[in-house]
Tab-separated table of C-alpha atoms in Angstrom:
chain	number	residue	atom	x	y	z
A	1	MET	CA	80.790	141.990	80.619
A	2	ASN	CA	79.376	144.366	83.464
A	3	ALA	CA	81.559	147.736	84.810
A	4	ALA	CA	82.720	145.103	87.900
A	5	GLN	CA	84.073	142.570	86.036
A	6	LEU	CA	85.971	145.241	83.666
A	7	THR	CA	87.240	147.135	85.920
A	8	ARG	CA	88.594	143.545	88.156
A	9	ARG	CA	90.485	142.513	84.276
A	10	SER	CA	91.386	145.852	84.441
A	11	LEU	CA	92.763	145.368	87.689
A	12	LEU	CA	94.326	142.456	87.003
A	13	ALA	CA	96.190	143.516	83.564
A	14	ALA	CA	97.034	146.402	85.234
A	15	ALA	CA	98.676	144.150	87.824
A	16	ILE	CA	100.500	142.206	85.351
A	17	ALA	CA	102.276	144.981	83.901
A	18	ALA	CA	102.882	146.503	87.348
A	19	PRO	CA	106.851	147.354	87.586
A	20	ALA	CA	109.208	145.693	89.653
A	21	HIS	CA	109.565	147.831	92.279
A	22	ALA	CA	106.343	147.897	93.423
A	23	VAL	CA	106.768	144.171	94.698
A	24	ALA	CA	109.457	146.280	97.514
A	25	THR	CA	106.131	147.484	99.300
A	26	ARG	CA	103.098	144.808	98.870
A	27	SER	CA	103.406	142.594	101.405
A	28	THR	CA	103.233	145.543	103.937
A	29	ASP	CA	100.847	146.715	101.965
A	30	ILE	CA	98.920	143.607	102.008
A	31	GLU	CA	99.447	142.986	105.475
A	32	LYS	CA	97.795	146.359	106.912
A	33	ILE	CA	94.548	144.909	104.712
A	34	VAL	CA	95.086	142.070	106.294
A	35	THR	CA	95.639	142.988	109.872
A	36	LYS	CA	92.483	145.694	109.348
A	37	SER	CA	89.795	142.324	108.787
A	38	ILE	CA	91.848	140.384	111.326
A	39	GLN	CA	92.645	142.102	114.619
A	40	PRO	CA	88.580	143.182	114.697
A	41	VAL	CA	87.801	139.689	114.330
A	42	MET	CA	89.961	138.484	116.926
A	43	ALA	CA	88.713	141.041	119.707
A	44	ARG	CA	85.529	140.136	118.678
A	45	TYR	CA	85.758	136.445	119.873
A	46	GLY	CA	88.198	136.234	122.192
A	47	ILE	CA	90.607	134.261	119.699
A	48	PRO	CA	94.341	133.685	121.189
A	49	GLY	CA	95.543	133.128	117.401
A	50	MET	CA	95.285	133.438	114.287
A	51	ALA	CA	97.707	132.341	111.035
A	52	VAL	CA	96.823	134.236	107.737
A	53	GLY	CA	98.076	133.500	104.471
A	54	ILE	CA	97.544	135.122	101.326
A	55	THR	CA	98.718	133.645	98.086
A	56	LEU	CA	98.501	137.338	95.341
A	57	ARG	CA	100.206	136.557	91.811
A	58	GLY	CA	102.334	133.759	93.007
A	59	GLN	CA	103.692	134.819	95.836
A	60	PRO	CA	102.894	133.642	99.173
A	61	HIS	CA	102.464	135.834	102.083
A	62	VAL	CA	102.153	134.785	106.558
A	63	TYR	CA	101.449	137.080	108.589
A	64	ASN	CA	100.596	135.614	112.540
A	65	TYR	CA	98.442	137.070	115.283
A	66	GLY	CA	98.540	136.791	119.135
A	67	VAL	CA	99.487	133.342	121.199
A	68	ALA	CA	99.303	129.546	120.356
A	69	SER	CA	98.903	128.374	123.491
A	70	LYS	CA	96.724	130.958	126.036
A	71	ALA	CA	98.887	129.268	128.814
A	72	THR	CA	102.237	129.173	128.053
A	73	GLY	CA	102.413	132.437	125.874
A	74	GLN	CA	103.775	130.595	123.743
A	75	PRO	CA	103.384	132.843	120.466
A	76	VAL	CA	101.234	131.887	116.608
A	77	THR	CA	104.658	131.336	113.943
A	78	ALA	CA	105.346	129.712	110.280
A	79	GLU	CA	105.854	126.429	112.147
A	80	THR	CA	102.469	126.397	114.233
A	81	LEU	CA	99.509	123.596	113.371
A	82	PHE	CA	96.167	124.222	113.221
A	83	GLU	CA	93.676	121.721	112.787
A	84	ILE	CA	91.828	122.558	109.989
A	85	GLY	CA	88.861	120.094	110.297
A	86	SER	CA	86.517	119.706	106.783
A	87	ILE	CA	88.808	122.067	104.374
A	88	SER	CA	90.145	118.197	104.752
A	89	LYS	CA	87.313	116.592	103.018
A	90	THR	CA	89.414	118.394	100.045
A	91	PHE	CA	92.736	116.816	100.042
A	92	THR	CA	90.491	113.268	99.992
A	93	ALA	CA	88.940	115.106	96.591
A	94	THR	CA	92.025	115.713	95.207
A	95	LEU	CA	93.202	111.253	96.289
A	96	THR	CA	89.674	110.586	94.598
A	97	ALA	CA	90.388	112.588	91.087
A	98	TYR	CA	94.129	110.846	91.305
A	99	ALA	CA	92.260	107.749	91.344
A	100	GLN	CA	90.276	108.423	88.964
A	101	ILE	CA	92.357	109.193	86.708
A	102	THR	CA	95.249	107.159	86.555
A	103	GLY	CA	92.196	104.746	86.468
A	104	LYS	CA	91.950	103.218	89.689
A	105	LEU	CA	88.534	103.869	89.663
A	106	SER	CA	85.604	106.183	88.351
A	107	LEU	CA	83.404	108.750	89.761
A	108	SER	CA	80.627	106.094	88.267
A	109	ASP	CA	81.153	103.916	90.511
A	110	THR	CA	79.220	101.855	93.231
A	111	PRO	CA	80.879	101.110	96.610
A	112	GLY	CA	79.595	97.636	95.873
A	113	GLN	CA	82.582	97.291	93.652
A	114	TYR	CA	85.016	97.686	96.573
A	115	PHE	CA	83.845	96.077	99.502
A	116	PRO	CA	81.691	93.696	98.877
A	117	SER	CA	79.497	93.340	102.161
A	118	LEU	CA	77.597	96.390	100.872
A	119	ARG	CA	76.718	94.934	97.336
A	120	GLY	CA	72.834	95.239	96.723
A	121	SER	CA	72.183	96.966	100.023
A	122	ASN	CA	71.055	100.725	99.747
A	123	ILE	CA	74.346	102.628	99.842
A	124	ASP	CA	75.387	100.471	96.786
A	125	LYS	CA	73.053	102.172	95.053
A	126	VAL	CA	74.911	105.822	95.232
A	127	THR	CA	77.749	106.739	92.915
A	128	LEU	CA	81.526	108.066	94.010
A	129	LEU	CA	80.184	110.810	92.289
A	130	ASN	CA	77.295	111.054	94.986
A	131	LEU	CA	79.304	110.443	97.620
A	132	GLY	CA	81.641	113.458	97.427
A	133	THR	CA	79.197	115.951	96.055
A	134	HIS	CA	77.282	115.670	100.052
A	135	THR	CA	73.625	114.163	97.607
A	136	PRO	CA	73.896	110.231	98.084
A	137	GLY	CA	69.757	111.081	99.689
A	138	GLY	CA	70.853	111.663	103.362
A	139	PHE	CA	73.480	110.596	106.066
A	140	PRO	CA	73.672	112.649	109.547
A	141	LEU	CA	76.609	115.602	110.146
A	142	GLN	CA	78.631	112.880	112.070
A	143	VAL	CA	79.100	109.833	112.077
A	144	PRO	CA	77.151	107.725	115.128
A	145	ASP	CA	79.590	107.796	118.904
A	146	ASP	CA	79.490	104.287	119.346
A	147	ILE	CA	81.342	103.540	115.432
A	148	THR	CA	84.827	103.196	116.814
A	149	ASN	CA	86.237	101.282	113.977
A	150	ASP	CA	86.563	101.082	109.770
A	151	THR	CA	84.773	97.504	109.983
A	152	GLN	CA	81.929	99.039	112.312
A	153	ALA	CA	81.498	102.193	110.026
A	154	LEU	CA	80.935	98.897	106.376
A	155	ALA	CA	78.601	97.796	108.568
A	156	TYR	CA	76.533	100.804	109.107
A	157	PHE	CA	76.495	102.052	105.730
A	158	ARG	CA	75.683	97.968	104.564
A	159	ASP	CA	72.535	98.901	106.940
A	160	TRP	CA	71.981	102.547	105.932
A	161	LYS	CA	68.765	103.883	105.130
A	162	PRO	CA	68.346	107.112	102.399
A	163	ALA	CA	65.874	109.577	103.181
A	164	TYR	CA	66.009	110.906	99.656
A	165	ALA	CA	66.957	109.355	95.646
A	166	PRO	CA	70.236	109.718	95.308
A	167	GLY	CA	70.790	113.516	93.588
A	168	THR	CA	68.022	115.283	94.596
A	169	TYR	CA	68.892	117.037	97.983
A	170	ARG	CA	72.588	117.964	99.225
A	171	THR	CA	72.775	116.776	102.978
A	172	TYR	CA	76.284	118.209	104.099
A	173	ALA	CA	77.817	115.496	105.936
A	174	ASN	CA	81.188	113.029	107.338
A	175	PRO	CA	79.758	109.477	107.062
A	176	SER	CA	79.450	110.094	103.373
A	177	VAL	CA	82.888	111.380	102.646
A	178	GLY	CA	84.475	108.754	104.826
A	179	LEU	CA	83.023	106.562	102.905
A	180	LEU	CA	84.953	107.395	99.820
A	181	GLY	CA	87.987	108.164	101.781
A	182	LEU	CA	87.702	104.334	102.260
A	183	ILE	CA	87.054	103.479	98.620
A	184	ALA	CA	90.013	105.547	97.093
A	185	ALA	CA	92.229	104.081	99.521
A	186	LYS	CA	91.435	100.947	99.064
A	187	SER	CA	91.330	101.511	94.431
A	188	LEU	CA	95.012	102.867	94.950
A	189	HIS	CA	95.929	99.800	97.393
A	190	ARG	CA	96.895	101.173	100.261
A	191	ASP	CA	96.342	102.879	104.079
A	192	PHE	CA	94.607	105.530	103.470
A	193	THR	CA	96.786	107.595	106.075
A	194	ASP	CA	99.749	106.120	104.287
A	195	LEU	CA	98.659	107.944	101.077
A	196	MET	CA	98.674	110.967	102.374
A	197	GLN	CA	101.729	111.350	104.240
A	198	GLY	CA	103.802	109.431	102.272
A	199	MET	CA	102.602	110.380	98.274
A	200	LEU	CA	99.847	113.376	98.438
A	201	PHE	CA	101.643	115.967	100.805
A	202	PRO	CA	105.091	115.549	99.440
A	203	ALA	CA	103.608	115.476	95.947
A	204	LEU	CA	102.062	118.954	97.011
A	205	GLY	CA	105.257	120.907	98.911
A	206	LEU	CA	103.485	120.532	101.650
A	207	HIS	CA	105.753	119.429	104.676
A	208	ASN	CA	104.324	120.709	108.227
A	209	THR	CA	101.054	118.485	106.898
A	210	TYR	CA	100.014	115.797	109.444
A	211	LEU	CA	97.206	113.069	110.050
A	212	GLN	CA	99.363	111.565	112.533
A	213	ILE	CA	102.270	114.241	114.277
A	214	PRO	CA	105.593	112.953	114.847
A	215	GLN	CA	106.877	113.600	118.237
A	216	ALA	CA	108.872	116.050	117.188
A	217	GLU	CA	106.447	118.423	116.017
A	218	ALA	CA	104.595	118.406	119.089
A	219	LYS	CA	106.134	121.700	119.904
A	220	ASN	CA	104.170	123.472	116.804
A	221	TYR	CA	100.261	122.013	117.405
A	222	ALA	CA	98.623	124.483	118.766
A	223	GLN	CA	96.159	124.693	122.231
A	224	GLY	CA	92.673	124.382	120.808
A	225	TYR	CA	89.355	126.386	122.841
A	226	THR	CA	86.090	125.978	123.112
A	227	LYS	CA	83.607	128.817	122.032
A	228	THR	CA	83.116	129.121	125.675
A	229	ASN	CA	87.109	129.398	126.028
A	230	THR	CA	87.985	125.557	127.210
A	231	PRO	CA	90.976	123.976	126.334
A	232	ILE	CA	90.713	121.037	123.507
A	233	ARG	CA	92.055	119.437	120.495
A	234	MET	CA	90.627	116.801	118.593
A	235	ALA	CA	89.779	113.674	119.902
A	236	PRO	CA	90.410	109.971	117.052
A	237	GLY	CA	87.249	108.986	115.823
A	238	ALA	CA	86.464	106.758	113.132
A	239	LEU	CA	86.674	108.216	109.468
A	240	ALA	CA	88.268	111.263	110.330
A	241	ALA	CA	91.147	111.290	108.449
A	242	GLU	CA	88.821	110.946	105.887
A	243	THR	CA	87.078	114.439	106.873
A	244	TYR	CA	88.657	116.131	109.540
A	245	GLY	CA	91.658	115.168	110.483
A	246	ILE	CA	94.781	117.215	108.832
A	247	ARG	CA	96.850	119.631	110.889
A	248	THR	CA	98.818	121.782	109.304
A	249	THR	CA	100.239	125.507	108.822
A	250	ALA	CA	99.325	128.678	106.609
A	251	ALA	CA	101.869	128.716	104.316
A	252	ASP	CA	101.624	124.909	103.464
A	253	MET	CA	98.337	125.792	102.626
A	254	LEU	CA	98.733	127.912	101.001
A	255	ARG	CA	101.063	125.912	98.147
A	256	PHE	CA	98.551	123.839	98.695
A	257	LEU	CA	95.974	126.456	97.695
A	258	ALA	CA	98.801	127.410	94.871
A	259	ALA	CA	98.024	124.541	93.557
A	260	ASN	CA	94.587	124.932	92.849
A	261	ILE	CA	95.065	128.376	91.676
A	262	ASP	CA	97.872	126.889	88.977
A	263	PRO	CA	98.664	123.452	89.292
A	264	THR	CA	101.786	123.686	86.515
A	265	ALA	CA	103.080	124.724	89.426
A	266	LEU	CA	103.456	121.801	91.300
A	267	ASP	CA	107.089	119.592	90.370
A	268	PRO	CA	106.224	117.244	87.856
A	269	THR	CA	109.332	115.151	89.263
A	270	ALA	CA	107.201	114.958	92.964
A	271	LEU	CA	104.260	112.417	91.359
A	272	ASP	CA	102.176	111.528	88.225
A	273	PRO	CA	102.391	114.307	86.389
A	274	THR	CA	98.454	113.768	85.877
A	275	LEU	CA	98.182	115.379	90.060
A	276	GLY	CA	98.112	118.807	88.104
A	277	GLN	CA	94.931	116.893	86.064
A	278	ALA	CA	93.270	115.612	89.099
A	279	ILE	CA	93.614	119.125	90.949
A	280	THR	CA	91.971	120.869	88.569
A	281	ASP	CA	89.468	118.057	88.189
A	282	THR	CA	87.808	119.175	91.548
A	283	HIS	CA	87.036	122.019	89.914
A	284	THR	CA	83.819	120.653	88.451
A	285	GLY	CA	80.758	121.636	88.960
A	286	TYR	CA	78.264	118.941	89.282
A	287	TYR	CA	75.631	120.505	91.058
A	288	ARG	CA	73.032	123.799	91.703
A	289	ILE	CA	72.790	124.337	95.534
A	290	GLY	CA	70.847	127.905	95.385
A	291	PRO	CA	73.965	130.568	94.550
A	292	MET	CA	76.378	127.668	94.649
A	293	THR	CA	77.954	125.490	92.113
A	294	GLN	CA	79.173	121.852	94.087
A	295	ASP	CA	82.278	120.425	92.580
A	296	LEU	CA	84.010	117.488	94.065
A	297	ILE	CA	84.293	118.980	98.071
A	298	TRP	CA	84.642	122.277	96.519
A	299	GLU	CA	82.362	124.819	96.767
A	300	GLN	CA	81.853	127.463	94.083
A	301	TYR	CA	80.632	130.548	92.905
A	302	ASP	CA	80.535	132.610	89.430
A	303	ASP	CA	82.822	135.840	90.187
A	304	PRO	CA	82.528	138.422	90.708
A	305	VAL	CA	80.344	137.363	94.023
A	306	THR	CA	78.481	138.804	96.517
A	307	LEU	CA	79.257	138.326	100.106
A	308	ASN	CA	75.390	137.440	100.755
A	309	ASP	CA	75.685	134.592	98.172
A	310	LEU	CA	79.422	133.808	100.239
A	311	LEU	CA	76.882	133.779	103.220
A	312	THR	CA	74.163	131.701	102.424
A	313	GLY	CA	76.151	128.793	100.484
A	314	ASN	CA	78.314	129.085	104.306
A	315	THR	CA	76.430	130.138	106.870
A	316	GLY	CA	72.704	129.709	105.817
A	317	LYS	CA	70.337	126.553	105.313
A	318	ILE	CA	72.090	125.047	102.835
A	319	PRO	CA	75.565	123.609	104.859
A	320	SER	CA	72.677	122.681	107.832
A	321	ASP	CA	69.536	121.290	106.447
A	322	PRO	CA	68.717	119.524	103.207
A	323	THR	CA	69.020	121.004	99.523
A	324	PRO	CA	67.073	120.196	96.662
A	325	ALA	CA	70.483	119.905	94.040
A	326	ALA	CA	70.111	120.306	90.747
A	327	GLU	CA	72.349	118.241	88.752
A	328	LEU	CA	74.218	120.012	85.631
A	329	HIS	CA	73.692	118.616	82.540
A	330	PRO	CA	76.642	118.812	80.920
A	331	LYS	CA	78.626	119.346	83.846
A	332	ARG	CA	80.657	122.310	84.310
A	333	PRO	CA	84.380	122.302	83.562
A	334	PRO	CA	86.916	123.793	85.394
A	335	ALA	CA	86.304	127.670	84.953
A	336	GLU	CA	88.701	130.447	86.363
A	337	ALA	CA	86.897	133.303	86.479
A	338	VAL	CA	85.207	131.670	89.671
A	339	LEU	CA	85.839	131.691	93.835
A	340	ILE	CA	85.962	128.102	94.909
A	341	ASN	CA	85.939	128.186	98.918
A	342	LYS	CA	85.426	125.579	102.275
A	343	THR	CA	85.139	125.854	105.529
A	344	GLY	CA	86.433	123.843	108.238
A	345	SER	CA	85.647	123.672	112.069
A	346	THR	CA	87.026	121.146	114.795
A	347	ASN	CA	85.829	121.335	118.578
A	348	GLY	CA	88.707	124.422	119.447
A	349	PHE	CA	89.807	125.356	116.272
A	350	ALA	CA	88.052	127.676	112.887
A	351	ALA	CA	89.534	127.444	109.259
A	352	TYR	CA	88.510	128.512	106.013
A	353	ALA	CA	90.228	128.761	102.174
A	354	ALA	CA	89.127	130.887	99.336
A	355	PHE	CA	90.759	130.983	96.131
A	356	VAL	CA	90.193	133.198	92.880
A	357	PRO	CA	91.836	131.874	89.723
A	358	ALA	CA	91.316	134.250	87.951
A	359	GLN	CA	92.901	136.897	90.108
A	360	ARG	CA	95.574	134.282	91.207
A	361	CYS	CA	94.762	135.317	93.942
A	362	GLY	CA	94.235	133.514	97.742
A	363	ILE	CA	93.484	133.296	101.403
A	364	VAL	CA	93.305	130.956	104.520
A	365	LEU	CA	92.479	131.816	107.593
A	366	LEU	CA	93.428	129.454	110.524
A	367	ALA	CA	92.331	130.253	113.940
A	368	ASN	CA	92.608	128.284	117.786
A	369	LYS	CA	89.350	128.705	118.531
A	370	ASN	CA	85.712	127.707	117.305
A	371	HIS	CA	84.268	131.012	116.116
A	372	PRO	CA	81.236	131.554	113.784
A	373	ILE	CA	81.714	130.884	109.762
A	374	ASP	CA	80.172	134.501	109.137
A	375	ALA	CA	82.480	136.154	110.878
A	376	ARG	CA	85.363	134.134	108.782
A	377	VAL	CA	83.974	134.453	105.213
A	378	THR	CA	83.420	138.119	105.674
A	379	ALA	CA	86.786	138.808	107.053
A	380	ALA	CA	88.064	136.903	103.669
A	381	TYR	CA	85.871	138.911	101.115
A	382	GLU	CA	86.837	142.366	102.906
A	383	ILE	CA	90.580	141.193	102.868
A	384	ILE	CA	90.240	139.529	98.879
A	385	THR	CA	88.031	142.236	97.496
A	386	ARG	CA	90.884	144.756	98.659
A	387	LEU	CA	93.393	143.414	97.270
A	388	ILE	CA	92.334	143.089	94.037
A	389	GLN	CA	90.705	146.702	94.326
A	390	SER	CA	94.309	148.017	96.136
A	391	PRO	CA	96.324	149.662	93.707
A	392	SER	CA	99.075	149.184	96.122
A	393	THR	CA	99.080	146.138	96.164
A	394	ASN	CA	99.237	145.815	92.053
């Protein structure tokens, strides 16, 4: 064990033994740490509003900044809904893992087992695990613009021609994860959106999380802004629900992170108790990609992790270019001494989520303006590091 690991474990032990009166100042101290990192980012990139959630040793803290709309001046509140972009994929992963645990599918299956039209095609040589780890063989980042429904998407998958053998390169993409979501829903014999809003979200205790925002909640939907400050919100698109379509609050995202940190905290009466195991299973490592281990959608780093490694995995060539993938034999079991993260972006919103199970610490950043990923990752890294090292929050 190196000195940094020893220091962090010592801090954790001290935190567990901290006196009860320390809790009284914790939220104030955490807010100071958060504000110190967030306000400069908002000023530099002209971000109208942000919500920052912190979960620390089982206690949630949400801090709101700025406005949900520049036109109305409505402030960001606990009810403000943000687009979380590709963080939505982690929910697709959770649903897929749940389907596997309940015997509805296996990650070793191929798409043709669920959609007869795909049998014998190139995509039928790919496993569901490849779809969920960005290793099927090369898809574009986005679904082609001329595809507007699931039927057209399946025709696209049937005619797809890979650039690489399955499992050899990681190419981050929406289409492959979208297909995984379609398959998970079909295996459970329900519509994907219905499964999310009618089963998974309630089971996770997420009561302000939507793929389809109810009319009564429309007033809480933040206005998004592009990098050039043009007002914008997400438009409907093929496979959007499965890949980038969720709108939620910081408090709900914290509940999801808390469940990832400690699945035993889930209400066992809300759904089959195997949901907790499904969440844990999404933290299994399957491929090594540079400094990062590719889980089922989630991306994992050994803790303590350097900021440079986080930036390499989130903003360098790994997320944008085909990157050699080394399959892990055996696969890596879920671990606690790791940092697990995922970025999310739409044209008008930016999000980032990360957690360290061993420290029982997690963070979510939600903003209603698209801004650079490196700024989000850096701010979150600074906050987590200060929370772990600060005696006043332990």
